[in-house]
XYZ file of C-alpha atoms in Angstrom:
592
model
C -45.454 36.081 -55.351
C -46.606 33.445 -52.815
C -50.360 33.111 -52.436
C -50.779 32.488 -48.500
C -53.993 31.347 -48.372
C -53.235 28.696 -50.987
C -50.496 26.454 -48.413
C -52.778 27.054 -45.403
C -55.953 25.768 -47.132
C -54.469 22.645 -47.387
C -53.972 22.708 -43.822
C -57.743 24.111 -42.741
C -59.317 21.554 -45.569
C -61.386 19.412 -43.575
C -60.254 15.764 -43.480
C -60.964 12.427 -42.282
C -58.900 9.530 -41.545
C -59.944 6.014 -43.004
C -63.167 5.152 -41.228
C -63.416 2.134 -39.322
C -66.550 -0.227 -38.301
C -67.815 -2.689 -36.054
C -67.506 -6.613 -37.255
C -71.351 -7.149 -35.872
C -72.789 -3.949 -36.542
C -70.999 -2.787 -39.814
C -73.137 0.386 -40.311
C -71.682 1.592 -37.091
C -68.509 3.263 -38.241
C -65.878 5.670 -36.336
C -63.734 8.054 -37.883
C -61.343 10.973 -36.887
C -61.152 14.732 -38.457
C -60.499 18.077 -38.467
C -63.092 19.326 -39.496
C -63.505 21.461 -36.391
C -60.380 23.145 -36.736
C -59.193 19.909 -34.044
C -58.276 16.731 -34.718
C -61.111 14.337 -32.786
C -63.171 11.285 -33.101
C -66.719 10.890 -34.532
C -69.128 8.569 -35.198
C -71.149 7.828 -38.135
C -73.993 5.860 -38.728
C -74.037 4.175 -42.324
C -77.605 3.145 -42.421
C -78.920 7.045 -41.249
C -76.162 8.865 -42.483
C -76.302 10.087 -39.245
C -72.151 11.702 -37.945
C -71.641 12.627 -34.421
C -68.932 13.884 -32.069
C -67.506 11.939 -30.041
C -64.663 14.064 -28.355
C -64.097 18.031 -27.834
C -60.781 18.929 -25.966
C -58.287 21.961 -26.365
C -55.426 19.645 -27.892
C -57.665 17.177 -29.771
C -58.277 13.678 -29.906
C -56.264 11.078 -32.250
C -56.495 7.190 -30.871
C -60.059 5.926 -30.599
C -61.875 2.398 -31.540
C -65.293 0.858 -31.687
C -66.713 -2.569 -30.161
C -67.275 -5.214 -32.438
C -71.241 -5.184 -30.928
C -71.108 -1.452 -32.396
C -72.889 -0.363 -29.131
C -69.271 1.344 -27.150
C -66.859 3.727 -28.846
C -63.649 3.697 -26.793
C -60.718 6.845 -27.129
C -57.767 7.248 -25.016
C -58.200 10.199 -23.041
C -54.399 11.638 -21.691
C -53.612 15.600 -20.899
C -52.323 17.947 -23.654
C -50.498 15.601 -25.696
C -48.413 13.823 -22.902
C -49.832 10.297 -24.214
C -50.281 9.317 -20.499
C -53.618 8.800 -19.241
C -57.058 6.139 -19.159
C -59.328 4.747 -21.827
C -62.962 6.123 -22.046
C -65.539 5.073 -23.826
C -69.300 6.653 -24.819
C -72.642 4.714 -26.189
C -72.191 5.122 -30.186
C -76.290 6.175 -29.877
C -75.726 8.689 -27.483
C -76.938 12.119 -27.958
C -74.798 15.258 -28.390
C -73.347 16.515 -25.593
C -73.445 13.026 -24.104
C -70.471 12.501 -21.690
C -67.876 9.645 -21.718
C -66.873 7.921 -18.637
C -63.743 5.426 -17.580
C -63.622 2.767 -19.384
C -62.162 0.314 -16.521
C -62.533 2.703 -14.015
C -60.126 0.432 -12.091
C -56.944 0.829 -13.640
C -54.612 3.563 -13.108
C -53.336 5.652 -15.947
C -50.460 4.520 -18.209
C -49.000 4.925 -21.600
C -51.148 2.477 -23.892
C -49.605 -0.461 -25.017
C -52.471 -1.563 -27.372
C -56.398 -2.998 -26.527
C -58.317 -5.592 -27.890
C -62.226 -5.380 -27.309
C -64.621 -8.441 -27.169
C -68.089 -8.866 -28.358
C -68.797 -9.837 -24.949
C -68.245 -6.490 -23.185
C -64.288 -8.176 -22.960
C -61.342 -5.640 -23.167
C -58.063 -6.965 -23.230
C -55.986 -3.481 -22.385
C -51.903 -2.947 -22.386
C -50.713 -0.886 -19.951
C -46.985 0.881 -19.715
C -45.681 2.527 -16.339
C -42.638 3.024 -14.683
C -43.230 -0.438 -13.211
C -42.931 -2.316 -16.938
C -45.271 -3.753 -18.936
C -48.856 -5.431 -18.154
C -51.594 -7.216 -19.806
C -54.751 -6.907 -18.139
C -58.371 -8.805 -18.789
C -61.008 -6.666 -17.951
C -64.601 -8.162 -17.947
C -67.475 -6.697 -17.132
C -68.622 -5.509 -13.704
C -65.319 -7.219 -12.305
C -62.132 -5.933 -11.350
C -59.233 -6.075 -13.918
C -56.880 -9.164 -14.007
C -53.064 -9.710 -14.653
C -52.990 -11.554 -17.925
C -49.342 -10.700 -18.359
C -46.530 -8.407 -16.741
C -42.858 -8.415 -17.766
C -40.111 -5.151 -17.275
C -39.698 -5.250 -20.969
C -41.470 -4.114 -23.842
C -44.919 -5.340 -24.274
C -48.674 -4.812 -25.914
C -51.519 -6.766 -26.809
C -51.748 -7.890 -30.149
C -55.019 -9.591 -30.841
C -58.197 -11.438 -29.430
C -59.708 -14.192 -30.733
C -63.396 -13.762 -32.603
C -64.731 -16.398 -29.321
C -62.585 -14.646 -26.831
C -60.897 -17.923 -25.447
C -57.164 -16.486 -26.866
C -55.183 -13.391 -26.332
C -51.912 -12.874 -28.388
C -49.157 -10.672 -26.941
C -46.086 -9.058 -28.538
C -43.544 -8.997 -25.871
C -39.330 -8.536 -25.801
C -38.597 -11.001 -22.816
C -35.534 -11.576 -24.907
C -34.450 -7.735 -24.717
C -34.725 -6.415 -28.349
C -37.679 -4.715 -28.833
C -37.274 -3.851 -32.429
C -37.717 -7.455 -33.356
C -40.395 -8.569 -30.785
C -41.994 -12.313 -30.130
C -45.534 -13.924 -29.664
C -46.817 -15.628 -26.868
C -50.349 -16.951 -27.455
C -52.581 -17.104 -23.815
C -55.951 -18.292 -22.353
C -57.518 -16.122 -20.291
C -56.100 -17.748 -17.203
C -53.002 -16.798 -18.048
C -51.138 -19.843 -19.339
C -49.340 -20.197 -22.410
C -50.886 -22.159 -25.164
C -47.532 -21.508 -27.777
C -44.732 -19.083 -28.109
C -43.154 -17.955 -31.664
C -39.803 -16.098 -32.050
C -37.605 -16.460 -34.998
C -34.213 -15.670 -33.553
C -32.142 -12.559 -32.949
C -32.861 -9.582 -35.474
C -36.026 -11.473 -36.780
C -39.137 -10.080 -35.640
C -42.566 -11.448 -35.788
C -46.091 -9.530 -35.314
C -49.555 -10.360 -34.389
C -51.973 -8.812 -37.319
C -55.291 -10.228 -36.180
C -56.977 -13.356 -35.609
C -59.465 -15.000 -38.317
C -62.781 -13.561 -37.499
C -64.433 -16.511 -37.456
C -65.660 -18.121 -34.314
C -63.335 -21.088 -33.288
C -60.443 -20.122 -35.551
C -57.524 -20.202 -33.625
C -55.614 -18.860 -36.930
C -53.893 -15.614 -36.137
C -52.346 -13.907 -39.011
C -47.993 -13.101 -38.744
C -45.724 -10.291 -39.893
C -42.614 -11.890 -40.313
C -38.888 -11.080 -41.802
C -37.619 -14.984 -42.204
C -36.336 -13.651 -46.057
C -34.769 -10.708 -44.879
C -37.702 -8.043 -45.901
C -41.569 -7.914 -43.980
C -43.918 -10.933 -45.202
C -46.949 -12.867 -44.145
C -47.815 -16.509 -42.713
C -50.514 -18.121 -40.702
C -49.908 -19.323 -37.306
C -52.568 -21.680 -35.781
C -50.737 -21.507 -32.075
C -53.604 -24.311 -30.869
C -53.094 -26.540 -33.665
C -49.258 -25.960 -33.589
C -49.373 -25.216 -37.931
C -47.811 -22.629 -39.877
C -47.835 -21.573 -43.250
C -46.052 -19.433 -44.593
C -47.601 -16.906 -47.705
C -45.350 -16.709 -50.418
C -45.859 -14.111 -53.174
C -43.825 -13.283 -56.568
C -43.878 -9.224 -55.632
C -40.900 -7.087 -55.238
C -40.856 -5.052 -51.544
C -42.925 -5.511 -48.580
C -46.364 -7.162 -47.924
C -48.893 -6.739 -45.213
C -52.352 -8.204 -44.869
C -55.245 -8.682 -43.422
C -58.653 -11.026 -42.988
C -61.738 -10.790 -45.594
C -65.136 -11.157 -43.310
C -65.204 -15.155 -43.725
C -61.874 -16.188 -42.802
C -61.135 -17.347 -46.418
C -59.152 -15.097 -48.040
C -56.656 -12.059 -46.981
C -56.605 -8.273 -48.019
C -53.000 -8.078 -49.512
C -51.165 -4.550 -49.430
C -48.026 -4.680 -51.201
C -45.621 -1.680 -50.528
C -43.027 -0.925 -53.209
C -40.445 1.847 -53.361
C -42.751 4.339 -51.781
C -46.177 3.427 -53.324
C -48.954 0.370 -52.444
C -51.053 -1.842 -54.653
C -54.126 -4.377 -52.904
C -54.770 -7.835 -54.006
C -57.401 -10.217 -53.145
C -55.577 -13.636 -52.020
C -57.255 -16.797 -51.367
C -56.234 -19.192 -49.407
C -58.544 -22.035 -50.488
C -56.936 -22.231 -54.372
C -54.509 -24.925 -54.479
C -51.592 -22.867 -53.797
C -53.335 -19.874 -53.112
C -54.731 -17.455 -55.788
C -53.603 -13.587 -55.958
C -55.900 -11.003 -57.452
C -54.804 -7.330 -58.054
C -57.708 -4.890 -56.918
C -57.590 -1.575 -59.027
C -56.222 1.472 -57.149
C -54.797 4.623 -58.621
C -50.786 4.963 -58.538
C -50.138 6.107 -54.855
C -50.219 5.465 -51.529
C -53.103 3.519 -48.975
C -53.726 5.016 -46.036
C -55.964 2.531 -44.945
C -57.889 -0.380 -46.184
C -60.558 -2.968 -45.384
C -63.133 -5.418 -46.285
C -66.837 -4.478 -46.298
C -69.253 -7.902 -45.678
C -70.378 -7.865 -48.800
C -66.726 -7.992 -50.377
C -65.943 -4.843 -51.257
C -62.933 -2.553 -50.709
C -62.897 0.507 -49.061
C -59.419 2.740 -48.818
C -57.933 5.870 -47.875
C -55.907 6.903 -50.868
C -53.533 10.057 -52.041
C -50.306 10.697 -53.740
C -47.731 13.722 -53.825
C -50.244 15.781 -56.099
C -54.017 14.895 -55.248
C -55.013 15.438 -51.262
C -56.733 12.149 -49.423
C -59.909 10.514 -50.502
C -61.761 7.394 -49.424
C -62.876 5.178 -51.690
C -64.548 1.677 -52.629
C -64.071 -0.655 -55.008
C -67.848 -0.403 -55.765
C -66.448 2.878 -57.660
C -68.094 5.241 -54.936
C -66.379 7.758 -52.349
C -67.686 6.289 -49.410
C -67.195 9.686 -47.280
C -66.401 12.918 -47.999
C -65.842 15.719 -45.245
C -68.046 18.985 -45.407
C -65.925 22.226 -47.381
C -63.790 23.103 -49.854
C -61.073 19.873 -51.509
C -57.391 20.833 -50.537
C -55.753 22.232 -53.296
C -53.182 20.277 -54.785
C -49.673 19.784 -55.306
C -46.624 18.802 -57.411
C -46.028 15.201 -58.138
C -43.001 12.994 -56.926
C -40.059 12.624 -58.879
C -38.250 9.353 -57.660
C -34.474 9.806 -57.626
C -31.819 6.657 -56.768
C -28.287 7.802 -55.914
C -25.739 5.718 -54.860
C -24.440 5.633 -51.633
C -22.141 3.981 -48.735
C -24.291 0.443 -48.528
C -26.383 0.464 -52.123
C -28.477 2.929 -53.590
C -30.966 5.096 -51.704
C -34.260 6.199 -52.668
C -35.214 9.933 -52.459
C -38.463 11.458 -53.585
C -38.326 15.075 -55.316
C -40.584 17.718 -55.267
C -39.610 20.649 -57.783
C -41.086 24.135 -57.704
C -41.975 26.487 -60.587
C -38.582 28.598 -61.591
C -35.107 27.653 -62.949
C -32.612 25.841 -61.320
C -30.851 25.684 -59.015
C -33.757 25.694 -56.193
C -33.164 26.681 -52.811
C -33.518 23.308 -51.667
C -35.417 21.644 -48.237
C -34.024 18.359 -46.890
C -37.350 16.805 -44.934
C -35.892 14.234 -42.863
C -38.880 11.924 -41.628
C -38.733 10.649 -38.543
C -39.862 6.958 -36.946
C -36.843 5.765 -38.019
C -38.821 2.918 -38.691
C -40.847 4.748 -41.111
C -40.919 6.056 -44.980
C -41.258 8.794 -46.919
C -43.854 8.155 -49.747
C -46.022 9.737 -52.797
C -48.813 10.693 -49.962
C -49.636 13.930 -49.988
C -47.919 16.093 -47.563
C -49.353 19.466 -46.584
C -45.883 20.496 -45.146
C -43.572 19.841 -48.493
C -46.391 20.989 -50.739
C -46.186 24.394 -48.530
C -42.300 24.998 -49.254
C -42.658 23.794 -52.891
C -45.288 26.882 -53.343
C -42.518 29.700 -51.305
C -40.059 28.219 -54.154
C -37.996 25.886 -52.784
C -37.451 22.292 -53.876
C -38.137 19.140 -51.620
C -36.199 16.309 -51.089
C -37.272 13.389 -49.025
C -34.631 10.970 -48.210
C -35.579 6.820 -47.330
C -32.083 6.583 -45.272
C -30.969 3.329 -43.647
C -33.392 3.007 -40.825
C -36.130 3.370 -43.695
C -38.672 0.883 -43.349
C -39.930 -0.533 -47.089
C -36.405 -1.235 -48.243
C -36.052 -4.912 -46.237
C -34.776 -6.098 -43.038
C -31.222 -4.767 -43.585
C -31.575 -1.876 -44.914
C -34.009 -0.853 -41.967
C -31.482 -2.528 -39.320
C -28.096 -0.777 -40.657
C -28.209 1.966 -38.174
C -27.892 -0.189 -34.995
C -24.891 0.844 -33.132
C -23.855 3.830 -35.194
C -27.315 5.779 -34.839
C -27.852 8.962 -36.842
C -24.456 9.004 -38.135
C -25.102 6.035 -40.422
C -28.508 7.833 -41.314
C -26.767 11.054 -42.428
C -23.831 9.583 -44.629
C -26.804 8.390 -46.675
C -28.568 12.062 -46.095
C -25.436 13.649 -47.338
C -24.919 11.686 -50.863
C -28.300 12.665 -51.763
C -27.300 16.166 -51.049
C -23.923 15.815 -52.780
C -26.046 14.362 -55.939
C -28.726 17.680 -55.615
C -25.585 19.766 -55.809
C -23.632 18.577 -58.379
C -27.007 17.965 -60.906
C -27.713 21.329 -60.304
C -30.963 21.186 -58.672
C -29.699 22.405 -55.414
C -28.453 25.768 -54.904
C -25.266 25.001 -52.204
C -25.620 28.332 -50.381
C -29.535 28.097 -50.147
C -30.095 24.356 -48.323
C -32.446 23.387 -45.368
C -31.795 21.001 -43.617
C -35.527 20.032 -41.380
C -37.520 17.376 -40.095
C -39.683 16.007 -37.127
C -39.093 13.731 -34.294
C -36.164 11.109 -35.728
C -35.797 13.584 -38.319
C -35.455 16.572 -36.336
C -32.482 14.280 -34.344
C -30.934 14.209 -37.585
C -31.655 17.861 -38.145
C -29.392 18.677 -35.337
C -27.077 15.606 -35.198
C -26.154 16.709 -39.045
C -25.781 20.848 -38.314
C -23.080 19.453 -35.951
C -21.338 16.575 -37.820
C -21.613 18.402 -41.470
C -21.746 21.880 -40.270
C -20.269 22.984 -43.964
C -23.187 21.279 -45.891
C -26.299 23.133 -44.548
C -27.469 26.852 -44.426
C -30.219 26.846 -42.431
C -31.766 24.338 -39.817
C -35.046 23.381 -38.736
C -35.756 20.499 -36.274
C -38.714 19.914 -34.569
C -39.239 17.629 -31.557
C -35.769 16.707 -31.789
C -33.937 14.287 -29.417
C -30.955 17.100 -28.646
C -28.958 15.399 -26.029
C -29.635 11.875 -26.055
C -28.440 10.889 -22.422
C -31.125 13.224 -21.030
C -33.724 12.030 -23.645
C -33.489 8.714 -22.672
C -33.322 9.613 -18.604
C -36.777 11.370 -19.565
C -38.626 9.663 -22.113
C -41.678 7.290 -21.970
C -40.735 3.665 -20.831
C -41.771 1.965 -24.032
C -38.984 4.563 -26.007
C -35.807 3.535 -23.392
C -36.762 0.092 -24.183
C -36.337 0.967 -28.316
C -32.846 3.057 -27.594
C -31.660 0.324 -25.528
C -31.899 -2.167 -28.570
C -31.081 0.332 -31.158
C -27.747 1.294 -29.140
C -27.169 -2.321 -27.542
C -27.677 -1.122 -24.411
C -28.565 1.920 -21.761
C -26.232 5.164 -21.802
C -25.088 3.517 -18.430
C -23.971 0.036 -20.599
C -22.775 2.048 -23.825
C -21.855 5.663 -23.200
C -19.846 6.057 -26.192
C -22.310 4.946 -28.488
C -24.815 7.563 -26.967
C -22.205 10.229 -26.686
C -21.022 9.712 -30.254
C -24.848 10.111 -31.957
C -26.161 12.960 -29.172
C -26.403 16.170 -31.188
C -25.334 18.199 -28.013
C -21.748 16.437 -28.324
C -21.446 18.349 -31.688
C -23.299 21.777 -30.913
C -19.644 23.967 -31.331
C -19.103 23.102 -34.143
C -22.234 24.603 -35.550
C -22.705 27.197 -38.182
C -25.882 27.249 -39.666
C -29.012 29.284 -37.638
C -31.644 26.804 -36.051
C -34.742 27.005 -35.106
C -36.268 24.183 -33.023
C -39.711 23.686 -32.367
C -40.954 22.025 -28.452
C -43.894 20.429 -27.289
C -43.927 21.226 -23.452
C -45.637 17.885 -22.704
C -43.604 15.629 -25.019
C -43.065 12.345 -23.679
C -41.324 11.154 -26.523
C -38.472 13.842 -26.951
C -39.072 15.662 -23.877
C -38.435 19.381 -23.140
C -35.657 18.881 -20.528
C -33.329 17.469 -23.158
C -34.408 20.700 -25.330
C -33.370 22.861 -22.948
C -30.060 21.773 -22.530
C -29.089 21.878 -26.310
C -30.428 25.548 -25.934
C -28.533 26.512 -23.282
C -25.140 25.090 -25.238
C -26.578 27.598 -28.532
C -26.786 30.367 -26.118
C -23.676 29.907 -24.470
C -21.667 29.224 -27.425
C -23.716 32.632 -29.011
C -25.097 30.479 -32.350
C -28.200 32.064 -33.866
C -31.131 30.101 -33.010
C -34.433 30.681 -32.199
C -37.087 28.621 -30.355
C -41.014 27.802 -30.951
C -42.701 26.164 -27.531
C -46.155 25.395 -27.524
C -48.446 23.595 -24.955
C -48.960 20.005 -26.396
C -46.848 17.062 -26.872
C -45.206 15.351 -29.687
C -46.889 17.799 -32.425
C -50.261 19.603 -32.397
C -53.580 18.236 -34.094
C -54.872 21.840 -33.539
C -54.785 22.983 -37.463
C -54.357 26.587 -36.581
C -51.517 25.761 -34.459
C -49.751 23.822 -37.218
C -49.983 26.750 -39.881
C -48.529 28.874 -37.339
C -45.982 26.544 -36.779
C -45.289 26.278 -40.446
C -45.390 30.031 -41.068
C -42.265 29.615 -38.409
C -40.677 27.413 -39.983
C -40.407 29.023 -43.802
C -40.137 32.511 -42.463
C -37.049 31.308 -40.475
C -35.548 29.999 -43.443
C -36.536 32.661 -46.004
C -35.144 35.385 -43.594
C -31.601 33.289 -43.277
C -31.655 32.493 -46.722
C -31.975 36.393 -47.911
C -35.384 35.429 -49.035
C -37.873 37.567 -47.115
C-alpha cells in the first residue's frame, strides 16, 4: 500500500537553495526557500544569525541577488509566473514588513537578460522586449544609459571588481546557442571581441575580483566538450586551462584572484578541485565531496568551501569543507529515496546514458519515462522529489540524457539541430526497447512524461511512436510549434531560430515535421497535459490548439490549468499537480 504522506513530505520539507553573499560584506548572505509553503527570497545575517523575508507574493519568488556592499538585496518582481516585469530591490537591514521599491524606476518592464551590480551603487541590467535586446548602465540618481542594443540575443555577463568593464554575451552573428563576447567601457566602446567560429560558443563566468584585473574567466568548447580559459580582453592574453579529467569543467574565482573553484561534471555526477594558477603549470587539488551532484558552490574569504549537495537517495544539504552544515532549514529532513542505477545502451550515434530508479516488487515494473527538458540540460543523481514519488506508487524510473543532453560534449549536445525532437526520441526509444527486452519494463504498463522540452517530447513521441507508450503525461509542452514560436518570449524565438536554422517562415518543414500537433491522429495512448496560464515560455495558445485536435479527433485526454507560468513554486500546488499526474496514469494503467 502507498503511504501518501511519505511522497508529499518530500515536497512540504522545507528547503533552501545554495546561499549566496556579498564580496564586501560576506556575513550578509541571501538565500531562497520554501519554507513558507512558497518559494521566496530571504536574507540572513551570518554574524547574528539573524534570517529575514525578503518577498511574500501568491506565486512566489525565485531570481533574487545581493550587492557586493551587502547593504541592497535586488529580486525580479514579474506577475504570476509570466517572467515579464522590473527589478526591485529592499535594504538587507530592513525590518519586517519593510517594502521594496523599483530598482531603476526608469526602465520599463522586460524579460531579464541578466544584471551585474557594482560596489558603487552601479547596476549593469539586460533588458529583452519586443524591440530586441539592450544593455543598460544605470548609476545612481541618473537616468539609465544604452550600453548596448542589438535585435538578437543578448545579456550581460559580468562587471569588473573597479567597474571600468562590462562583458556582454551577444548573437550578432545569429546563433544563439553558441553566443560571443564583446568586452565594453562604460561609454560604450569596444575594448575586444571573442568568438570562436560557427557552433563554438564562448561564455563570460566572472571577472577576477580583484581591483584592476581585467581577467575575465571563459566557458569555451574549442575541444569539442565545455572547458575553461582566461581572457584578459585589455591586455589582449589568453590562456587556456587544460585539465587531465574526463567530461565537462566549469569554474570559478577564489577571493584573491589566484586560484579557481574547479567543478568537474562527469556522466551525471560533480567533483570540486582547488586549481592554482600561480604553480608552474598550474596545480589541481581534489576537495572531498560525497558521490553526487553540486548544486552550488563557492569560496568563503577565509578559503573554505561551501556547497549545495544531494544524490538520487539523500535530499539537499549545504555544506563546508570546514566539515559543518552551514544552514539548515527549520522542520522535519525529506525522507529519502532509491539510489541511481546508471544504465548505457547503445543507440543510433553511440551509447546513451540513462539513470534507473527501481521500486520494491518483481519485475517487470510498470515503468515512467521522465523526459527532462532544457534540452540543454541533464538528468543527474540529484534528488528528485517527482521520480522518488512514482518509485514509492511502484513504478520504475528511467531518465534518459538524449542528444541535446548537455554533459556528454559539444556534439552530442548539438545532434538535434535540424531534426528537433525526432533525433531526441530515436535515442528515447532504444532505451525503452533495452527496458523491454531486459525485462525491467512491463510493455503494456509504460509512461511516457516530462516537463517543458520534455513534455515536447512527451507529445511529439505519443504521435511518432504511438505503439510504444500506454499512457502520456506532458507538462508545459510546446504542442504546436508554429504557434509556440508566434507566442513565446523573444529570447526563446531567437533559440528555435538557431536550433531549426531559421523562423517557421524560413523553414516550415523543419517546424512542421517536429510540431507534435502534425502527429496528434495518430495517437493512441490517453494524455494528460498540464498548463500554466501565464507561460511565456510554452504559452497556453499553442495548448489550446493541440486540445482542440484531441477533442476533435475524440482521444482521451484530460487537462490540468493553473494560474502561474512555466511551473508553480507554490508546494501545495505541485503535490496537487503530482497527485494528477500518478492518478492519471494508475487509473489508465488498471492501477487505481
Amino acid at each position: 500500500m502507498v503511504d501518501d504522506e511519505r511522497w508529499k513530505a518530500r515536497f512540504r520539507a522545507a528547503r533552501i537553495s545554495f546561499p549566496r553573499w556579498a564580496r564586501d560584506a560576506p556575513d550578509h548572505s541571501i538565500y531562497r526557500s520554501n519554507v513558507t509553503g512558497t518559494w521566496e527570497i530571504y536574507t540572513w545575517n551570518r554574524g547574528t544569525g539573524a534570517q529575514r523575508q525578503v518577498t511574500e507574493r501568491p506565486n512566489g519568488t525565485w531570481t533574487g541577488t545581493i550587492d557586493p556592499s551587502g547593504e541592497w538585496v535586488w529580486w525580479f518582481a514579474d506577475t504570476d509566473g509570466d517572467e515579464f516585469g522590473i527589478w526591485k530591490r529592499v535594504p538587507f537591514n530592513a525590518g519586517e514588513g519593510a517594502e521594496s521599491v523599483p530598482a531603476v524606476p526608469g526602465l520599463e518592464p522586460s524579460y531579464p537578460s541578466g544584471l551585474s551590480l557594482g560596489r558603487s551603487g552601479l547596476a549593469v541590467i539586460g533588458r529583452t522586449t519586443d524591440a530586441g535586446n539592450t544593455i543598460h548602465l544605470c548609476r545612481p540618481d541618473a537616468s539609465p544609459e544604452v550600453l548596448y542594443h542589438h535585435a538578437e540575443d543578448a545579456h550581460i555577463a559580468g562587471l569588473s571588481r573597479d567597474e571600468s568593464l562590462m562583458a556582454i554575451g551577444h548573437s550578432e552573428h545569429g546563433d544563439s546557442r553558441h553566443m560571443a563576447l564583446r568586452v565594453l567601457r562604460p561609454d560604450g566602446s569596444t575594448v575586444a571581441d571573442l568568438w570562436d567560429g560557427p557552433g563554438k560558443g564562448v561564455y563570460g563566468a566572472g571577472f577576477a575580483p580583484v581591483d584592476g584585473d581585467s581577467r575575465l574567466l571563459v566557458n569555451h568548447e574549442r575541444r569539442g566538450r565545455d572547458e575553461i580559459l582566461i581572457w584578459d580582453p585589455a591586455a589582449g592574453t589568453e590562456r587556456e586551462i587544460v585539465l587531465d579529467l574526463p567530461g565537462e569543467i566549469g569554474a570559478g574565482w577564489y577571493p584573491d584572484g589566484t586560484a579557481l573553484l574547479i567543478a568537474h561534471s562527469y556522466e551525471a555526477r560533480d567533483e570540486l578541485y582547488r586549481y592554482d594558477l600561480a604553480a608552474a603549470g598550474g596545480s589541481l587539488t581534489r576537495i572531498d565531496t560525497p558521490r553526487g551532484v553540486i548544486g552550488g558552490a563557492d569560496v568563503r574569504p577565509d578559503g573554505s568551501v561551501e556547497f549545495s549537495w544531494s544524490s538520487a537517495a539523500d535530499p539537499p544539504v549545504i555544506r563546508s569543507t570546514s566539515g559543518a552544515v552551514v544552514l539548515t532549514p527549520p522542520g522535519a529532513v525529506a525522507p529519502p529515496s532509491v539510489p541511481v542505477e546508471d544504465v548505457w545502451v547503445d543507440g543510433p550515434a553511440g551509447r546513451i546514458h540513462a539513470l534507473v530508479s527501481k521500486p520494491d516488487g518483481d519485475r517487470p515494473y510498470p515503468t515512467v519515462f521522465d523526459v527532462h527538458g532544457g534540452p540543454t540540460a541533464q538528468d543527474d543523481d540529484s534528488f528528485v522529489a517527482s521520480a522518488a514519488a512514482w518509485v514509492d506508487h511502484g513504478f520504475a524510473v528511467v531518465r534518459v540524457n538524449y542528444r541535446g543532453s548537455t554533459g556528454y560534449g559539444s556534439e552530442w549536445r548539438d545532434a538535434i539541430e535540424g531534426r528537433v525532437g525526432l533525433t531526441e526520441l530515436e535515442d528515447i526509444k532504444a532505451v525503452r526497447d533495452w527496458t523491454v527486452s531486459s525485462g525491467l519494463a512491463d510493455p503494456s504498463r509504460l509512461v511516457l512524461t516530462g516537463g517543458s522540452w520534455g513534455g515536447f517530447l512527451t507529445l511529439l513521441g505519443i504521435g511518432t511512436q504511438p505503439d510504444d507508450w500506454s499512457v502520456a503525461v506532458a507538462a508545459v509542452p510546446v504542442a504546436d510549434y508554429v504557434a509556440a514560436y508566434e507566442d513565446e518570449m523573444e529570447g526563446l524565438q531567437a533559440f528555435d531560430r538557431s536550433l531549426f536554422g531559421g523562423s517557421p517562415d524560413e523553414v516550415p518543414d523543419r517546424y512542421r515535421e517536429s510540431s507534435p500537433i502534425t502527429y496528434v491522429s495518430r495517437v493512441k495512448a490517453p494524455v494528460l497535459i498540464l498548463a500554466g496560464e501565464n507561460d511565456p515560455r510554452c504559452p497556453i495558445r499553442q495548448i489550446d490548439n493541440y486540445l482542440a485536435r484531441l477533442a476533435e479527433l475524440d482521444r482521451p485526454h484530460e487537462v490540468y490549468r493553473y494560474d502561474a507560468g512555466h511551473g508553480s513554486l507554490v508546494v501545495e500546488e505541485r503535490i496537487t499537480q503530482m497527485a494528477a499526474e500518478m492518478d492519471f496514469a494508475r487509473k489508465h494503467l488498471g492501477m487505481s
